[in-house]
PDB file of C-alpha atoms in Angstrom:
ATOM      1  CA  MET A   1     -11.283  23.056  36.871  1.00  0.00           C
ATOM      2  CA  PRO A   2     -14.280  24.336  38.390  1.00  0.00           C
ATOM      3  CA  LEU A   3     -17.384  23.766  35.688  1.00  0.00           C
ATOM      4  CA  ASP A   4     -18.730  27.483  35.331  1.00  0.00           C
ATOM      5  CA  ASN A   5     -15.037  28.494  34.419  1.00  0.00           C
ATOM      6  CA  ILE A   6     -14.357  25.468  32.113  1.00  0.00           C
ATOM      7  CA  LEU A   7     -17.677  26.166  30.021  1.00  0.00           C
ATOM      8  CA  ALA A   8     -16.341  29.818  30.367  1.00  0.00           C
ATOM      9  CA  VAL A   9     -13.323  28.876  28.451  1.00  0.00           C
ATOM     10  CA  ALA A  10     -15.422  26.323  26.060  1.00  0.00           C
ATOM     11  CA  VAL A  11     -17.715  29.020  25.047  1.00  0.00           C
ATOM     12  CA  LEU A  12     -14.415  31.435  24.091  1.00  0.00           C
ATOM     13  CA  LEU A  13     -13.133  29.016  22.198  1.00  0.00           C
ATOM     14  CA  GLY A  14     -16.398  28.001  20.570  1.00  0.00           C
ATOM     15  CA  LEU A  15     -16.976  31.823  19.397  1.00  0.00           C
ATOM     16  CA  PHE A  16     -13.062  32.040  18.707  1.00  0.00           C
ATOM     17  CA  GLY A  17     -13.463  29.215  16.320  1.00  0.00           C
ATOM     18  CA  LEU A  18     -16.369  30.502  14.671  1.00  0.00           C
ATOM     19  CA  VAL A  19     -14.361  34.047  13.841  1.00  0.00           C
ATOM     20  CA  ILE A  20     -11.912  31.588  12.240  1.00  0.00           C
ATOM     21  CA  LEU A  21     -14.905  29.562  10.414  1.00  0.00           C
ATOM     22  CA  VAL A  22     -15.817  32.920   9.115  1.00  0.00           C
ATOM     23  CA  VAL A  23     -12.272  34.298   8.063  1.00  0.00           C
ATOM     24  CA  LEU A  24     -11.426  31.160   6.695  1.00  0.00           C
ATOM     25  CA  TRP A  25     -14.409  29.747   5.090  1.00  0.00           C
ATOM     26  CA  PRO A  26     -13.152  28.888   1.356  1.00  0.00           C
ATOM     27  CA  GLY A  27     -13.995  30.298  -1.617  1.00  0.00           C
ATOM     28  CA  ALA A  28     -12.764  30.018  -5.076  1.00  0.00           C
ATOM     29  CA  LYS A  29      -9.568  31.418  -4.336  1.00  0.00           C
ATOM     30  CA  HIS A  30      -8.299  29.467  -1.798  1.00  0.00           C
ATOM     31  CA  GLY A  31      -9.278  26.474  -3.767  1.00  0.00           C
ATOM     32  CA  ARG A  32      -7.421  27.741  -6.726  1.00  0.00           C
ATOM     33  CA  ARG A  33      -4.676  28.566  -4.166  1.00  0.00           C
ATOM     34  CA  LEU A  34      -4.343  25.575  -2.447  1.00  0.00           C
ATOM     35  CA  LEU A  35      -4.253  23.216  -5.832  1.00  0.00           C
ATOM     36  CA  VAL A  36      -2.206  25.737  -7.139  1.00  0.00           C
ATOM     37  CA  ARG A  37       0.953  25.041  -4.844  1.00  0.00           C
ATOM     38  CA  TRP A  38       0.565  21.610  -4.396  1.00  0.00           C
ATOM     39  CA  GLY A  39       1.601  21.045  -8.111  1.00  0.00           C
ATOM     40  CA  VAL A  40      -1.719  21.699 -10.296  1.00  0.00           C
ATOM     41  CA  PRO A  41      -0.725  24.625 -12.253  1.00  0.00           C
ATOM     42  CA  GLU A  42      -4.002  25.646 -14.091  1.00  0.00           C
ATOM     43  CA  PRO A  43      -6.931  24.032 -12.012  1.00  0.00           C
ATOM     44  CA  SER A  44     -10.102  24.276 -14.133  1.00  0.00           C
ATOM     45  CA  GLU A  45     -13.405  25.270 -12.344  1.00  0.00           C
ATOM     46  CA  VAL A  46     -14.232  21.693 -11.860  1.00  0.00           C
ATOM     47  CA  ASP A  47     -10.858  21.501  -9.763  1.00  0.00           C
ATOM     48  CA  VAL A  48     -11.524  24.285  -7.701  1.00  0.00           C
ATOM     49  CA  ALA A  49     -15.037  23.495  -6.677  1.00  0.00           C
ATOM     50  CA  GLU A  50     -13.528  19.683  -5.520  1.00  0.00           C
ATOM     51  CA  ALA A  51     -10.758  21.869  -3.312  1.00  0.00           C
ATOM     52  CA  VAL A  52     -13.222  24.271  -2.393  1.00  0.00           C
ATOM     53  CA  ARG A  53     -15.381  20.917  -1.153  1.00  0.00           C
ATOM     54  CA  TYR A  54     -12.821  19.116   0.662  1.00  0.00           C
ATOM     55  CA  LEU A  55     -11.823  22.334   2.715  1.00  0.00           C
ATOM     56  CA  LYS A  56     -15.353  22.920   3.655  1.00  0.00           C
ATOM     57  CA  ARG A  57     -15.749  19.684   4.677  1.00  0.00           C
ATOM     58  CA  ARG A  58     -13.100  20.341   6.901  1.00  0.00           C
ATOM     59  CA  ARG A  59     -13.372  23.950   8.588  1.00  0.00           C
ATOM     60  CA  PHE A  60     -17.348  23.393   8.809  1.00  0.00           C
ATOM     61  CA  TRP A  61     -16.666  21.766  12.081  1.00  0.00           C
ATOM     62  CA  TYR A  62     -14.082  23.953  13.917  1.00  0.00           C
ATOM     63  CA  PRO A  63     -16.232  25.933  16.459  1.00  0.00           C
ATOM     64  CA  TRP A  64     -18.297  22.890  17.318  1.00  0.00           C
ATOM     65  CA  LEU A  65     -15.045  20.932  18.080  1.00  0.00           C
ATOM     66  CA  PHE A  66     -13.462  24.130  19.887  1.00  0.00           C
ATOM     67  CA  LEU A  67     -16.826  24.399  21.883  1.00  0.00           C
ATOM     68  CA  ALA A  68     -16.980  20.778  23.124  1.00  0.00           C
ATOM     69  CA  LEU A  69     -13.318  19.775  23.391  1.00  0.00           C
ATOM     70  CA  PRO A  70     -12.471  21.765  26.360  1.00  0.00           C
ATOM     71  CA  LEU A  71     -15.622  20.290  27.594  1.00  0.00           C
ATOM     72  CA  LEU A  72     -14.425  16.483  27.010  1.00  0.00           C
ATOM     73  CA  GLY A  73     -10.700  16.968  28.186  1.00  0.00           C
ATOM     74  CA  ASP A  74     -12.277  18.215  31.792  1.00  0.00           C
ATOM     75  CA  ALA A  75     -14.490  15.410  31.963  1.00  0.00           C
ATOM     76  CA  VAL A  76     -11.384  13.006  31.022  1.00  0.00           C
ATOM     77  CA  GLY A  77      -8.963  14.764  33.666  1.00  0.00           C
ATOM     78  CA  LEU A  78      -6.683  16.586  31.469  1.00  0.00           C
ATOM     79  CA  ALA A  79      -4.951  19.338  32.666  1.00  0.00           C
ATOM     80  CA  ARG A  80      -5.057  22.410  30.434  1.00  0.00           C
ATOM     81  CA  ALA A  81      -7.016  20.690  28.058  1.00  0.00           C
ATOM     82  CA  ASP A  82      -7.711  23.708  26.184  1.00  0.00           C
ATOM     83  CA  ASP A  83      -4.538  24.453  25.466  1.00  0.00           C
ATOM     84  CA  TRP A  84      -4.614  21.536  23.049  1.00  0.00           C
ATOM     85  CA  THR A  85      -7.856  22.493  21.663  1.00  0.00           C
ATOM     86  CA  PHE A  86      -6.532  23.777  18.235  1.00  0.00           C
ATOM     87  CA  VAL A  87      -4.546  20.534  17.615  1.00  0.00           C
ATOM     88  CA  TRP A  88      -7.502  18.620  17.991  1.00  0.00           C
ATOM     89  CA  THR A  89      -9.693  20.541  16.023  1.00  0.00           C
ATOM     90  CA  VAL A  90      -7.379  20.186  12.958  1.00  0.00           C
ATOM     91  CA  LEU A  91      -7.071  16.452  13.651  1.00  0.00           C
ATOM     92  CA  LEU A  92     -10.762  15.896  14.397  1.00  0.00           C
ATOM     93  CA  GLY A  93     -11.833  17.923  11.265  1.00  0.00           C
ATOM     94  CA  GLY A  94      -9.853  16.371   8.864  1.00  0.00           C
ATOM     95  CA  LEU A  95     -11.391  13.443  10.104  1.00  0.00           C
ATOM     96  CA  VAL A  96     -14.673  13.986  10.023  1.00  0.00           C
ATOM     97  CA  GLY A  97     -14.319  15.608   6.237  1.00  0.00           C
ATOM     98  CA  GLU A  98     -12.366  12.133   5.578  1.00  0.00           C
ATOM     99  CA  LEU A  99     -15.275  10.557   6.614  1.00  0.00           C
ATOM    100  CA  LEU A 100     -17.409  12.706   4.477  1.00  0.00           C
ATOM    101  CA  GLY A 101     -15.394  12.220   1.573  1.00  0.00           C
ATOM    102  CA  TRP A 102     -17.119   8.674   1.487  1.00  0.00           C
ATOM    103  CA  ARG A 103     -20.495  10.271   0.838  1.00  0.00           C
ATOM    104  CA  PRO A 104     -22.081   9.780  -2.929  1.00  0.00           C
ATOM    105  CA  PRO A 105     -21.789  12.937  -4.939  1.00  0.00           C
ATOM    106  CA  ALA A 106     -25.062  15.059  -5.208  1.00  0.00           C
ATOM    107  CA  GLY A 107     -24.746  15.706  -8.339  1.00  0.00           C
ATOM    108  CA  PRO A 108     -22.581  14.628 -11.579  1.00  0.00           C
ATOM    109  CA  ARG A 109     -19.072  15.119 -11.264  1.00  0.00           C
ATOM    110  CA  ARG A 110     -16.231  13.876 -12.985  1.00  0.00           C
ATOM    111  CA  GLU A 111     -14.532  10.834 -11.297  1.00  0.00           C
ATOM    112  CA  ALA A 112     -10.895   9.969 -11.181  1.00  0.00           C
ATOM    113  CA  MET A 113      -9.612   6.530 -11.612  1.00  0.00           C
ATOM    114  CA  LEU A 114      -8.458   5.512  -8.190  1.00  0.00           C
ATOM    115  CA  ARG A 115      -5.303   3.575  -9.082  1.00  0.00           C
ATOM    116  CA  HIS A 116      -3.429   1.561  -6.445  1.00  0.00           C
ATOM    117  CA  ARG A 117      -1.693   3.800  -4.050  1.00  0.00           C
ATOM    118  CA  GLY A 118       0.170   2.817  -0.976  1.00  0.00           C
ATOM    119  CA  VAL A 119       1.065   4.766   2.118  1.00  0.00           C
ATOM    120  CA  THR A 120       3.824   6.420   0.900  1.00  0.00           C
ATOM    121  CA  ASP A 121       2.054   7.855  -2.118  1.00  0.00           C
ATOM    122  CA  LEU A 122       0.405  10.136   0.382  1.00  0.00           C
ATOM    123  CA  VAL A 123       3.074  10.648   3.403  1.00  0.00           C
ATOM    124  CA  PRO A 124       6.591   9.963   2.481  1.00  0.00           C
ATOM    125  CA  ALA A 125       8.196   7.569   4.410  1.00  0.00           C
ATOM    126  CA  TRP A 126      10.678   9.905   6.125  1.00  0.00           C
ATOM    127  CA  ALA A 127       7.659  11.722   7.715  1.00  0.00           C
ATOM    128  CA  LEU A 128       5.747   7.901   8.463  1.00  0.00           C
ATOM    129  CA  ALA A 129      10.057   7.133  10.452  1.00  0.00           C
ATOM    130  CA  LEU A 130       9.664  10.892  12.547  1.00  0.00           C
ATOM    131  CA  LEU A 131       6.199  10.100  12.788  1.00  0.00           C
ATOM    132  CA  ALA A 132       7.049   6.496  14.917  1.00  0.00           C
ATOM    133  CA  LEU A 133       9.570   8.055  16.617  1.00  0.00           C
ATOM    134  CA  ALA A 134       7.847  10.895  17.799  1.00  0.00           C
ATOM    135  CA  VAL A 135       5.180   8.520  18.996  1.00  0.00           C
ATOM    136  CA  ALA A 136       7.521   5.914  20.780  1.00  0.00           C
ATOM    137  CA  GLY A 137       8.924   8.840  22.343  1.00  0.00           C
ATOM    138  CA  GLY A 138       6.082  10.128  23.766  1.00  0.00           C
ATOM    139  CA  VAL A 139       4.698   7.298  25.187  1.00  0.00           C
ATOM    140  CA  VAL A 140       8.166   6.258  26.618  1.00  0.00           C
ATOM    141  CA  ARG A 141       7.851   9.466  28.429  1.00  0.00           C
ATOM    142  CA  ALA A 142       4.205   9.179  29.941  1.00  0.00           C
ATOM    143  CA  VAL A 143       5.104   5.862  31.289  1.00  0.00           C
ATOM    144  CA  LEU A 144       8.308   6.314  32.820  1.00  0.00           C
ATOM    145  CA  THR A 145       6.424   9.513  34.524  1.00  0.00           C
ATOM    146  CA  ARG A 146       3.371   7.840  34.667  1.00  0.00           C
ATOM    147  CA  ASP A 147       1.456  10.420  33.063  1.00  0.00           C
ATOM    148  CA  TRP A 148      -1.203   8.683  32.204  1.00  0.00           C
ATOM    149  CA  ALA A 149      -3.583  11.017  30.872  1.00  0.00           C
ATOM    150  CA  TRP A 150      -0.511  12.395  28.258  1.00  0.00           C
ATOM    151  CA  LEU A 151       0.087   9.288  27.354  1.00  0.00           C
ATOM    152  CA  GLY A 152      -4.046   9.048  26.407  1.00  0.00           C
ATOM    153  CA  VAL A 153      -3.037  11.779  24.347  1.00  0.00           C
ATOM    154  CA  ASP A 154      -0.116  10.245  22.269  1.00  0.00           C
ATOM    155  CA  LEU A 155      -1.939   7.259  21.768  1.00  0.00           C
ATOM    156  CA  GLY A 156      -5.402   9.040  20.762  1.00  0.00           C
ATOM    157  CA  CYS A 157      -3.326  11.508  18.330  1.00  0.00           C
ATOM    158  CA  ALA A 158      -1.641   7.956  16.552  1.00  0.00           C
ATOM    159  CA  LEU A 159      -4.922   6.713  16.359  1.00  0.00           C
ATOM    160  CA  VAL A 160      -6.672   9.497  14.463  1.00  0.00           C
ATOM    161  CA  VAL A 161      -3.498  10.162  12.180  1.00  0.00           C
ATOM    162  CA  ALA A 162      -3.737   6.068  11.095  1.00  0.00           C
ATOM    163  CA  ALA A 163      -8.019   6.577  10.814  1.00  0.00           C
ATOM    164  CA  VAL A 164      -6.966   9.638   8.309  1.00  0.00           C
ATOM    165  CA  VAL A 165      -4.770   7.867   6.795  1.00  0.00           C
ATOM    166  CA  LEU A 166      -6.365   4.818   5.794  1.00  0.00           C
ATOM    167  CA  LEU A 167      -9.578   7.009   5.108  1.00  0.00           C
ATOM    168  CA  ALA A 168      -7.729   9.279   2.685  1.00  0.00           C
ATOM    169  CA  LEU A 169      -6.118   6.072   1.177  1.00  0.00           C
ATOM    170  CA  ARG A 170      -9.424   4.044   0.347  1.00  0.00           C
ATOM    171  CA  ARG A 171     -12.245   6.756  -0.279  1.00  0.00           C
ATOM    172  CA  PRO A 172     -13.701   7.158  -3.475  1.00  0.00           C
ATOM    173  CA  ALA A 173     -12.176   8.862  -5.693  1.00  0.00           C
ATOM    174  CA  ALA A 174     -13.360  12.172  -7.215  1.00  0.00           C
ATOM    175  CA  GLY A 175     -12.217  14.930  -9.677  1.00  0.00           C
ATOM    176  CA  ASP A 176      -8.988  15.074 -11.873  1.00  0.00           C
ATOM    177  CA  ALA A 177      -6.353  12.483 -11.295  1.00  0.00           C
ATOM    178  CA  ALA A 178      -3.725  14.699  -9.588  1.00  0.00           C
ATOM    179  CA  VAL A 179      -6.169  16.976  -7.894  1.00  0.00           C
ATOM    180  CA  ASP A 180      -7.424  13.793  -6.511  1.00  0.00           C
ATOM    181  CA  LEU A 181      -4.132  12.540  -4.872  1.00  0.00           C
ATOM    182  CA  VAL A 182      -3.483  16.237  -4.011  1.00  0.00           C
ATOM    183  CA  LEU A 183      -6.280  16.540  -1.691  1.00  0.00           C
ATOM    184  CA  ARG A 184      -5.676  13.107  -0.256  1.00  0.00           C
ATOM    185  CA  ALA A 185      -1.831  13.329   0.480  1.00  0.00           C
ATOM    186  CA  ARG A 186      -2.948  16.896   1.977  1.00  0.00           C
ATOM    187  CA  SER A 187      -4.979  15.249   4.313  1.00  0.00           C
ATOM    188  CA  ALA A 188      -2.350  12.531   5.545  1.00  0.00           C
ATOM    189  CA  ARG A 189       0.267  14.925   5.546  1.00  0.00           C
ATOM    190  CA  VAL A 190      -1.340  17.659   8.076  1.00  0.00           C
ATOM    191  CA  ALA A 191      -2.381  14.954  10.521  1.00  0.00           C
ATOM    192  CA  THR A 192       1.049  13.378  10.253  1.00  0.00           C
ATOM    193  CA  GLY A 193       2.653  16.741  10.644  1.00  0.00           C
ATOM    194  CA  LEU A 194       0.576  17.539  13.922  1.00  0.00           C
ATOM    195  CA  ALA A 195       0.924  14.157  15.688  1.00  0.00           C
ATOM    196  CA  ILE A 196       4.643  14.462  15.111  1.00  0.00           C
ATOM    197  CA  VAL A 197       5.017  17.730  17.649  1.00  0.00           C
ATOM    198  CA  VAL A 198       2.298  16.707  19.885  1.00  0.00           C
ATOM    199  CA  PRO A 199       4.188  14.407  21.763  1.00  0.00           C
ATOM    200  CA  ALA A 200       7.427  16.416  22.183  1.00  0.00           C
ATOM    201  CA  ALA A 201       5.343  19.503  22.960  1.00  0.00           C
ATOM    202  CA  LEU A 202       3.824  18.018  26.277  1.00  0.00           C
ATOM    203  CA  PRO A 203       6.823  18.349  28.385  1.00  0.00           C
ATOM    204  CA  GLN A 204       6.388  22.190  27.413  1.00  0.00           C
ATOM    205  CA  PHE A 205       3.763  22.143  30.019  1.00  0.00           C
ATOM    206  CA  SER A 206       5.884  20.915  33.206  1.00  0.00           C
ATOM    207  CA  GLN A 207       7.251  23.509  35.434  1.00  0.00           C
ATOM    208  CA  THR A 208      10.311  22.593  35.051  1.00  0.00           C
ATOM    209  CA  LEU A 209      11.945  22.612  32.182  1.00  0.00           C
ATOM    210  CA  SER A 210      15.534  22.021  30.817  1.00  0.00           C
ATOM    211  CA  LEU A 211      17.113  22.354  27.619  1.00  0.00           C
ATOM    212  CA  GLY A 212      16.437  18.744  26.334  1.00  0.00           C
ATOM    213  CA  PRO A 213      12.882  18.812  25.987  1.00  0.00           C
ATOM    214  CA  VAL A 214      13.171  22.263  24.615  1.00  0.00           C
ATOM    215  CA  LEU A 215      15.307  21.229  22.081  1.00  0.00           C
ATOM    216  CA  VAL A 216      13.660  18.401  21.007  1.00  0.00           C
ATOM    217  CA  PHE A 217      10.307  20.440  20.985  1.00  0.00           C
ATOM    218  CA  VAL A 218      11.921  22.683  17.932  1.00  0.00           C
ATOM    219  CA  VAL A 219      13.329  19.879  16.081  1.00  0.00           C
ATOM    220  CA  SER A 220       9.700  18.140  16.479  1.00  0.00           C
ATOM    221  CA  LEU A 221       8.181  21.720  14.921  1.00  0.00           C
ATOM    222  CA  ALA A 222      10.748  21.924  12.227  1.00  0.00           C
ATOM    223  CA  ALA A 223      10.017  18.302  11.230  1.00  0.00           C
ATOM    224  CA  ALA A 224       6.250  19.240  11.463  1.00  0.00           C
ATOM    225  CA  ILE A 225       6.715  21.823   9.402  1.00  0.00           C
ATOM    226  CA  ALA A 226       8.568  20.163   6.646  1.00  0.00           C
ATOM    227  CA  VAL A 227       5.593  17.568   6.116  1.00  0.00           C
ATOM    228  CA  LEU A 228       2.604  19.822   6.346  1.00  0.00           C
ATOM    229  CA  SER A 229       4.498  21.986   3.560  1.00  0.00           C
ATOM    230  CA  PRO A 230       2.727  21.837   0.277  1.00  0.00           C
ATOM    231  CA  ASP A 231       4.778  19.278  -2.142  1.00  0.00           C
ATOM    232  CA  ARG A 232       4.457  20.303  -6.140  1.00  0.00           C
ATOM    233  CA  HIS A 233       5.695  16.879  -6.667  1.00  0.00           C
ATOM    234  CA  VAL A 234       2.375  14.867  -5.240  1.00  0.00           C
ATOM    235  CA  ALA A 235       0.493  15.967  -8.645  1.00  0.00           C
ATOM    236  CA  ALA A 236       2.793  15.125 -10.495  1.00  0.00           C
ATOM    237  CA  ALA A 237       2.771  11.594  -9.786  1.00  0.00           C
ATOM    238  CA  ALA A 238      -0.604  10.965 -10.329  1.00  0.00           C
ATOM    239  CA  VAL A 239       0.175  10.911 -13.580  1.00  0.00           C
ATOM    240  CA  ALA A 240       3.400   8.948 -13.494  1.00  0.00           C
TER     241      ALA A 240
END
């Protein structure tokens, strides 16, 4: 794509990201709703503030990622890279948010007890199996078709997910124990769900679609929605 065209796309997406940031900029209502949907029935003001801080750490980066990612995609030769800006923005926004979670708090905050947790405390085993199947299928397809650019996308998504899950698992504890676990699990599951659907979605850019890839995409999308959906059992597991 000519440079002036990709610059125009990047600017438009950056403005779109700015609109999303303004519309979705979290307040107390958003933080409370997040916690209630994940099984914290009566979050305190401190809990809500922690959830709002969690959301702000991710959404603040949306306009900048929307602006930069099409330029980076075009630079590495990914055709129609702007189609994937939303997925990469959410993935990388989550990664930045987890990195910021390691930063010491600016003021006094209630700290959760950091119990030993495993990956399956954040992402259920069935979701991890679906992720492994999706990534493996995407890698096999890319190798067989010698589509090295999309191979990089598949592996890149897998690496980002691994980083998000590891950071969510090991970052310092903050807030009430149930709230702390809910926010960790949400980060890990959002990244996992997006990475499940990406390999199946890549063949949809082909000029000749067949029934098989379309069905795989639909199944992968349904699996991703199941992974992304709030799980009210997570909060209960924090005190189990």
